[in-house]
Amino acid sequence: MLITAYIAFVALLALCVGLELSACRSKVSSKTCTNPAFLKFQVDYYQVYFLALAADWLQGPYLYKLYQHYHFLEGQIAIIYVCGFASSVIFGLFSTCLADRLGRKKSCILFSLTYSICCITKLSTDYFVLIVGRILGGLSTALLFTAFEAWYVHEHVEKHDFPPEWVADTFTRASVWNSVIAINAGVVANICAEWLGFGPVSPFMVSIPFLALVGVFLMKNWDENYGRKSSFSRSCMDGLRCLLADRRILLLGTIQALFESVIYIFIFLWTPVLDPYGAPLGIVFSSFMAASMIGGSLYRVATSKKYHLQPIHILSLSVLMVFFSLFMLTFSTYPGQENPSESFLAFLLIELACGLYFPSMGFLRQKVIPEKDQVGVLNWFRVPLNLLACLGMLILYDSDNKTGTRNMFSICAMLMVMALLAVVRLFTVVRNDAELRVTPTSGELQPAPESQVPEI
């Protein structure tokens, strides 16, 4: 597995570069880059946001390994993950309102503080302390994907009065660089934990200076801004009415809940499946991120003027790819006949599918869900998603460890069959809907706050 992982990483990295160059050539040239004031504003935002992303991604490769290093059982580790998922859904419901009322800058500073404390808790071997740290991690992640974006949009439109359509340029670039940062974070984590022999806690310690710099730059360079105070209950009720009134939104929510709950379960399972065979976890993580980036590049090429494919077709392909990968995993993890190389390939296909799925889903949500109901509807989307993920964690080790893992992949495959049926139904509903057909520019410049790959 050691040699396989490194060869796969190098090959995927080369393919990443080639496809990204091809995607860039397919883009329609943008005049926003010639505006020096806008470019400076982007840089001021990126220097903070990219440091935050780096701190977040550094914690991905060795999270499960750390808990295992502290000699916790798989069931105990599953409970810690469940606490993290539950924390994400609870704080995710309130994070937008919190940022609006507390202030976006203060909320971003709160992110740097809570995530730093989360990293420090990883030094403890106490089970309760680790659970508290995971809960703080859920709060921090919710703030990362709400407060930073909300601050930028307000400053972009209200303070600097840049054209609203330029927002898409900033988030598209951020999405690409997010993948680059994730790939490099995996390599750095691998160097610290394995090459230098500092152990699985070291990537979390490396994250702390990044988080400290985030706080410093925030206090030094950012101004405070606030959102409109709105009723959380009213937002949720409006979102529920919108969800139930439109079959397209209901089907999209079903697909998202099924697809992304499976991805969260995959996030939990990949380490125990590959680690016993000596896989370098940081390099494996970087390979996953490279595969996801390849998927994102393929999406931009496919929706360009040259190929002009539609997001609904790409969404269907991504669901089918994940089903096929899970079908492979039910055989490659069969007790006594494990094939780690085949499992690794299946995991790479899942990440490739994620790179196709997130921009496709982002485009369809943006077109189908009214802007005023976005927050409320997305909150309802997250509830079944996290409930399914938590349920999977809780039942995973109800049986023997190895058979439980294989059975969970089988259950996930059935969930993807349901997601595929929902995609087919959605396709029949929207096949004559011209609004959901991508144009060359709309497929390439997508705001991507919800298109982040879940933390591995």
PDB file of C-alpha atoms in Angstrom, residues 209-403:
ATOM      1  CA  PRO A 209      -0.126  28.786  14.414  1.00  0.00           C
ATOM      2  CA  PHE A 210      -2.321  29.068  11.296  1.00  0.00           C
ATOM      3  CA  LEU A 211      -5.344  29.743  13.481  1.00  0.00           C
ATOM      4  CA  ALA A 212      -3.398  32.311  15.491  1.00  0.00           C
ATOM      5  CA  LEU A 213      -2.459  34.133  12.276  1.00  0.00           C
ATOM      6  CA  VAL A 214      -6.122  34.084  11.242  1.00  0.00           C
ATOM      7  CA  GLY A 215      -7.017  35.908  14.461  1.00  0.00           C
ATOM      8  CA  VAL A 216      -4.192  38.428  14.055  1.00  0.00           C
ATOM      9  CA  PHE A 217      -5.054  39.293  10.431  1.00  0.00           C
ATOM     10  CA  LEU A 218      -8.751  39.537  11.298  1.00  0.00           C
ATOM     11  CA  MET A 219      -8.185  42.044  14.081  1.00  0.00           C
ATOM     12  CA  LYS A 220      -5.680  44.015  12.020  1.00  0.00           C
ATOM     13  CA  ASN A 221      -7.240  44.143   8.534  1.00  0.00           C
ATOM     14  CA  TRP A 222     -10.977  43.437   8.681  1.00  0.00           C
ATOM     15  CA  ASP A 223     -13.800  45.811   9.585  1.00  0.00           C
ATOM     16  CA  GLU A 224     -16.886  44.601  11.417  1.00  0.00           C
ATOM     17  CA  ASN A 225     -20.208  44.155   9.639  1.00  0.00           C
ATOM     18  CA  TYR A 226     -23.576  42.785  10.679  1.00  0.00           C
ATOM     19  CA  GLY A 227     -26.500  41.111   8.964  1.00  0.00           C
ATOM     20  CA  ARG A 228     -30.182  41.799   9.208  1.00  0.00           C
ATOM     21  CA  LYS A 229     -31.718  40.362  12.357  1.00  0.00           C
ATOM     22  CA  SER A 230     -34.247  37.738  11.374  1.00  0.00           C
ATOM     23  CA  SER A 231     -36.330  35.202  13.248  1.00  0.00           C
ATOM     24  CA  PHE A 232     -34.791  31.730  13.155  1.00  0.00           C
ATOM     25  CA  SER A 233     -38.160  30.015  13.568  1.00  0.00           C
ATOM     26  CA  ARG A 234     -39.702  32.082  10.774  1.00  0.00           C
ATOM     27  CA  SER A 235     -36.759  31.293   8.480  1.00  0.00           C
ATOM     28  CA  CYS A 236     -37.197  27.574   9.158  1.00  0.00           C
ATOM     29  CA  MET A 237     -40.965  27.660   8.617  1.00  0.00           C
ATOM     30  CA  ASP A 238     -40.575  29.597   5.359  1.00  0.00           C
ATOM     31  CA  GLY A 239     -37.928  27.086   4.275  1.00  0.00           C
ATOM     32  CA  LEU A 240     -40.194  24.135   5.102  1.00  0.00           C
ATOM     33  CA  ARG A 241     -43.091  25.637   3.122  1.00  0.00           C
ATOM     34  CA  CYS A 242     -40.783  26.231   0.161  1.00  0.00           C
ATOM     35  CA  LEU A 243     -39.440  22.684   0.436  1.00  0.00           C
ATOM     36  CA  LEU A 244     -42.878  21.070   0.455  1.00  0.00           C
ATOM     37  CA  ALA A 245     -44.291  23.307  -2.269  1.00  0.00           C
ATOM     38  CA  ASP A 246     -41.769  22.383  -4.982  1.00  0.00           C
ATOM     39  CA  ARG A 247     -41.078  18.760  -5.971  1.00  0.00           C
ATOM     40  CA  ARG A 248     -37.733  19.769  -7.448  1.00  0.00           C
ATOM     41  CA  ILE A 249     -36.511  21.101  -4.097  1.00  0.00           C
ATOM     42  CA  LEU A 250     -37.794  18.041  -2.254  1.00  0.00           C
ATOM     43  CA  LEU A 251     -35.995  15.720  -4.674  1.00  0.00           C
ATOM     44  CA  LEU A 252     -32.786  17.739  -4.422  1.00  0.00           C
ATOM     45  CA  GLY A 253     -32.989  17.524  -0.623  1.00  0.00           C
ATOM     46  CA  THR A 254     -33.489  13.758  -0.830  1.00  0.00           C
ATOM     47  CA  ILE A 255     -30.491  13.346  -3.112  1.00  0.00           C
ATOM     48  CA  GLN A 256     -28.306  15.539  -0.911  1.00  0.00           C
ATOM     49  CA  ALA A 257     -29.295  13.719   2.296  1.00  0.00           C
ATOM     50  CA  LEU A 258     -28.600  10.282   0.808  1.00  0.00           C
ATOM     51  CA  PHE A 259     -25.415  11.181  -1.061  1.00  0.00           C
ATOM     52  CA  GLU A 260     -23.698  13.284   1.596  1.00  0.00           C
ATOM     53  CA  SER A 261     -24.622  10.980   4.499  1.00  0.00           C
ATOM     54  CA  VAL A 262     -22.814   8.205   2.623  1.00  0.00           C
ATOM     55  CA  ILE A 263     -19.817  10.522   2.173  1.00  0.00           C
ATOM     56  CA  TYR A 264     -19.712  11.216   5.931  1.00  0.00           C
ATOM     57  CA  ILE A 265     -19.719   7.473   6.626  1.00  0.00           C
ATOM     58  CA  PHE A 266     -16.914   7.046   4.074  1.00  0.00           C
ATOM     59  CA  ILE A 267     -14.955   9.734   5.936  1.00  0.00           C
ATOM     60  CA  PHE A 268     -15.141   7.569   9.047  1.00  0.00           C
ATOM     61  CA  LEU A 269     -14.337   4.258   7.345  1.00  0.00           C
ATOM     62  CA  TRP A 270     -11.427   4.947   5.033  1.00  0.00           C
ATOM     63  CA  THR A 271      -8.763   5.033   7.761  1.00  0.00           C
ATOM     64  CA  PRO A 272      -9.610   1.682   9.458  1.00  0.00           C
ATOM     65  CA  VAL A 273      -9.888   0.044   6.030  1.00  0.00           C
ATOM     66  CA  LEU A 274      -6.460   1.194   4.744  1.00  0.00           C
ATOM     67  CA  ASP A 275      -4.352   1.864   7.851  1.00  0.00           C
ATOM     68  CA  PRO A 276      -3.769  -1.825   8.802  1.00  0.00           C
ATOM     69  CA  TYR A 277      -1.907  -2.288   5.506  1.00  0.00           C
ATOM     70  CA  GLY A 278       0.654   0.467   6.126  1.00  0.00           C
ATOM     71  CA  ALA A 279      -0.943   3.156   4.003  1.00  0.00           C
ATOM     72  CA  PRO A 280       0.653   6.614   4.484  1.00  0.00           C
ATOM     73  CA  LEU A 281      -2.491   8.383   5.638  1.00  0.00           C
ATOM     74  CA  GLY A 282      -1.385  11.913   4.720  1.00  0.00           C
ATOM     75  CA  ILE A 283      -0.484  10.884   1.169  1.00  0.00           C
ATOM     76  CA  VAL A 284      -3.716   8.905   0.853  1.00  0.00           C
ATOM     77  CA  PHE A 285      -5.613  11.998   2.008  1.00  0.00           C
ATOM     78  CA  SER A 286      -3.799  14.165  -0.566  1.00  0.00           C
ATOM     79  CA  SER A 287      -4.639  11.597  -3.248  1.00  0.00           C
ATOM     80  CA  PHE A 288      -8.304  11.861  -2.268  1.00  0.00           C
ATOM     81  CA  MET A 289      -8.165  15.642  -2.527  1.00  0.00           C
ATOM     82  CA  ALA A 290      -6.413  15.422  -5.907  1.00  0.00           C
ATOM     83  CA  ALA A 291      -9.137  13.071  -7.173  1.00  0.00           C
ATOM     84  CA  SER A 292     -11.789  15.517  -5.961  1.00  0.00           C
ATOM     85  CA  MET A 293      -9.991  18.381  -7.693  1.00  0.00           C
ATOM     86  CA  ILE A 294      -9.901  16.339 -10.907  1.00  0.00           C
ATOM     87  CA  GLY A 295     -13.661  15.930 -10.617  1.00  0.00           C
ATOM     88  CA  GLY A 296     -14.078  19.704 -10.230  1.00  0.00           C
ATOM     89  CA  SER A 297     -11.908  20.335 -13.285  1.00  0.00           C
ATOM     90  CA  LEU A 298     -13.882  17.779 -15.305  1.00  0.00           C
ATOM     91  CA  TYR A 299     -17.097  19.557 -14.311  1.00  0.00           C
ATOM     92  CA  ARG A 300     -15.811  22.899 -15.576  1.00  0.00           C
ATOM     93  CA  VAL A 301     -14.585  21.327 -18.822  1.00  0.00           C
ATOM     94  CA  ALA A 302     -17.850  19.411 -19.310  1.00  0.00           C
ATOM     95  CA  THR A 303     -20.013  22.513 -18.820  1.00  0.00           C
ATOM     96  CA  SER A 304     -17.822  24.720 -20.993  1.00  0.00           C
ATOM     97  CA  LYS A 305     -18.867  26.006 -24.398  1.00  0.00           C
ATOM     98  CA  LYS A 306     -17.028  23.153 -26.099  1.00  0.00           C
ATOM     99  CA  TYR A 307     -18.924  20.263 -24.461  1.00  0.00           C
ATOM    100  CA  HIS A 308     -21.947  21.978 -22.930  1.00  0.00           C
ATOM    101  CA  LEU A 309     -23.114  19.075 -20.730  1.00  0.00           C
ATOM    102  CA  GLN A 310     -25.869  19.707 -18.185  1.00  0.00           C
ATOM    103  CA  PRO A 311     -25.438  19.562 -14.370  1.00  0.00           C
ATOM    104  CA  ILE A 312     -28.345  17.122 -13.996  1.00  0.00           C
ATOM    105  CA  HIS A 313     -26.479  14.617 -16.184  1.00  0.00           C
ATOM    106  CA  ILE A 314     -23.253  15.114 -14.227  1.00  0.00           C
ATOM    107  CA  LEU A 315     -25.172  14.704 -10.965  1.00  0.00           C
ATOM    108  CA  SER A 316     -26.546  11.382 -12.232  1.00  0.00           C
ATOM    109  CA  LEU A 317     -23.043  10.247 -13.179  1.00  0.00           C
ATOM    110  CA  SER A 318     -21.617  11.143  -9.763  1.00  0.00           C
ATOM    111  CA  VAL A 319     -24.323   9.144  -7.926  1.00  0.00           C
ATOM    112  CA  LEU A 320     -23.765   6.167 -10.237  1.00  0.00           C
ATOM    113  CA  MET A 321     -19.989   6.326  -9.639  1.00  0.00           C
ATOM    114  CA  VAL A 322     -20.424   6.256  -5.865  1.00  0.00           C
ATOM    115  CA  PHE A 323     -22.804   3.287  -6.122  1.00  0.00           C
ATOM    116  CA  PHE A 324     -20.277   1.393  -8.267  1.00  0.00           C
ATOM    117  CA  SER A 325     -17.481   2.239  -5.789  1.00  0.00           C
ATOM    118  CA  LEU A 326     -19.512   0.991  -2.827  1.00  0.00           C
ATOM    119  CA  PHE A 327     -20.335  -2.182  -4.763  1.00  0.00           C
ATOM    120  CA  MET A 328     -16.586  -2.699  -5.218  1.00  0.00           C
ATOM    121  CA  LEU A 329     -16.008  -2.132  -1.500  1.00  0.00           C
ATOM    122  CA  THR A 330     -18.467  -4.833  -0.483  1.00  0.00           C
ATOM    123  CA  PHE A 331     -16.106  -7.312  -2.195  1.00  0.00           C
ATOM    124  CA  SER A 332     -12.727  -5.722  -1.406  1.00  0.00           C
ATOM    125  CA  THR A 333     -13.517  -5.647   2.358  1.00  0.00           C
ATOM    126  CA  TYR A 334     -14.863  -9.224   2.549  1.00  0.00           C
ATOM    127  CA  PRO A 335     -13.443 -10.753   5.789  1.00  0.00           C
ATOM    128  CA  GLY A 336     -10.398 -12.889   5.035  1.00  0.00           C
ATOM    129  CA  GLN A 337     -10.228 -11.753   1.405  1.00  0.00           C
ATOM    130  CA  GLU A 338      -9.466  -8.054   1.822  1.00  0.00           C
ATOM    131  CA  ASN A 339      -7.933  -6.205  -1.110  1.00  0.00           C
ATOM    132  CA  PRO A 340      -6.632  -2.813   0.123  1.00  0.00           C
ATOM    133  CA  SER A 341      -5.517  -1.668  -3.335  1.00  0.00           C
ATOM    134  CA  GLU A 342      -8.996  -2.233  -4.731  1.00  0.00           C
ATOM    135  CA  SER A 343     -10.499  -0.436  -1.722  1.00  0.00           C
ATOM    136  CA  PHE A 344      -8.128   2.486  -2.310  1.00  0.00           C
ATOM    137  CA  LEU A 345      -9.216   2.680  -5.952  1.00  0.00           C
ATOM    138  CA  ALA A 346     -12.882   2.650  -4.893  1.00  0.00           C
ATOM    139  CA  PHE A 347     -12.230   5.481  -2.420  1.00  0.00           C
ATOM    140  CA  LEU A 348     -10.544   7.515  -5.163  1.00  0.00           C
ATOM    141  CA  LEU A 349     -13.597   7.033  -7.388  1.00  0.00           C
ATOM    142  CA  ILE A 350     -15.821   8.275  -4.551  1.00  0.00           C
ATOM    143  CA  GLU A 351     -13.721  11.431  -4.238  1.00  0.00           C
ATOM    144  CA  LEU A 352     -13.746  11.907  -8.018  1.00  0.00           C
ATOM    145  CA  ALA A 353     -17.539  11.671  -7.869  1.00  0.00           C
ATOM    146  CA  CYS A 354     -17.584  14.275  -5.076  1.00  0.00           C
ATOM    147  CA  GLY A 355     -15.699  16.681  -7.332  1.00  0.00           C
ATOM    148  CA  LEU A 356     -18.451  16.256  -9.932  1.00  0.00           C
ATOM    149  CA  TYR A 357     -21.328  16.231  -7.446  1.00  0.00           C
ATOM    150  CA  PHE A 358     -20.782  19.397  -5.412  1.00  0.00           C
ATOM    151  CA  PRO A 359     -20.700  21.958  -8.262  1.00  0.00           C
ATOM    152  CA  SER A 360     -23.608  20.172  -9.973  1.00  0.00           C
ATOM    153  CA  MET A 361     -25.704  20.219  -6.813  1.00  0.00           C
ATOM    154  CA  GLY A 362     -24.659  23.818  -6.118  1.00  0.00           C
ATOM    155  CA  PHE A 363     -25.835  24.939  -9.570  1.00  0.00           C
ATOM    156  CA  LEU A 364     -29.197  23.160  -9.295  1.00  0.00           C
ATOM    157  CA  ARG A 365     -29.861  24.451  -5.768  1.00  0.00           C
ATOM    158  CA  GLN A 366     -29.064  27.997  -6.836  1.00  0.00           C
ATOM    159  CA  LYS A 367     -31.538  27.776  -9.730  1.00  0.00           C
ATOM    160  CA  VAL A 368     -34.333  25.942  -7.909  1.00  0.00           C
ATOM    161  CA  ILE A 369     -34.375  27.439  -4.399  1.00  0.00           C
ATOM    162  CA  PRO A 370     -35.463  31.112  -4.126  1.00  0.00           C
ATOM    163  CA  GLU A 371     -32.722  33.292  -2.677  1.00  0.00           C
ATOM    164  CA  LYS A 372     -34.843  34.457   0.260  1.00  0.00           C
ATOM    165  CA  ASP A 373     -35.469  30.833   1.321  1.00  0.00           C
ATOM    166  CA  GLN A 374     -31.933  29.501   0.797  1.00  0.00           C
ATOM    167  CA  VAL A 375     -30.919  29.479   4.472  1.00  0.00           C
ATOM    168  CA  GLY A 376     -34.140  27.891   5.725  1.00  0.00           C
ATOM    169  CA  VAL A 377     -34.246  25.208   3.032  1.00  0.00           C
ATOM    170  CA  LEU A 378     -30.575  24.271   3.459  1.00  0.00           C
ATOM    171  CA  ASN A 379     -31.115  23.930   7.203  1.00  0.00           C
ATOM    172  CA  TRP A 380     -33.838  21.365   6.503  1.00  0.00           C
ATOM    173  CA  PHE A 381     -31.557  19.584   4.027  1.00  0.00           C
ATOM    174  CA  ARG A 382     -28.917  19.112   6.748  1.00  0.00           C
ATOM    175  CA  VAL A 383     -31.242  17.457   9.266  1.00  0.00           C
ATOM    176  CA  PRO A 384     -31.850  14.104   7.482  1.00  0.00           C
ATOM    177  CA  LEU A 385     -28.299  14.189   6.148  1.00  0.00           C
ATOM    178  CA  ASN A 386     -26.735  14.259   9.614  1.00  0.00           C
ATOM    179  CA  LEU A 387     -29.345  11.915  11.099  1.00  0.00           C
ATOM    180  CA  LEU A 388     -28.510   9.269   8.496  1.00  0.00           C
ATOM    181  CA  ALA A 389     -24.776   9.732   9.094  1.00  0.00           C
ATOM    182  CA  CYS A 390     -25.188   9.484  12.882  1.00  0.00           C
ATOM    183  CA  LEU A 391     -27.406   6.406  12.552  1.00  0.00           C
ATOM    184  CA  GLY A 392     -24.770   4.771  10.369  1.00  0.00           C
ATOM    185  CA  MET A 393     -22.087   5.472  12.957  1.00  0.00           C
ATOM    186  CA  LEU A 394     -24.203   4.062  15.777  1.00  0.00           C
ATOM    187  CA  ILE A 395     -25.058   0.770  14.052  1.00  0.00           C
ATOM    188  CA  LEU A 396     -21.676   0.276  12.358  1.00  0.00           C
ATOM    189  CA  TYR A 397     -20.032  -1.748  15.080  1.00  0.00           C
ATOM    190  CA  ASP A 398     -23.139  -3.421  16.428  1.00  0.00           C
ATOM    191  CA  SER A 399     -21.743  -6.612  14.930  1.00  0.00           C
ATOM    192  CA  ASP A 400     -18.237  -7.937  14.434  1.00  0.00           C
ATOM    193  CA  ASN A 401     -15.780  -5.246  13.311  1.00  0.00           C
ATOM    194  CA  LYS A 402     -14.893  -6.623   9.865  1.00  0.00           C
ATOM    195  CA  THR A 403     -18.360  -7.833   8.925  1.00  0.00           C
TER     196      THR A 403
END
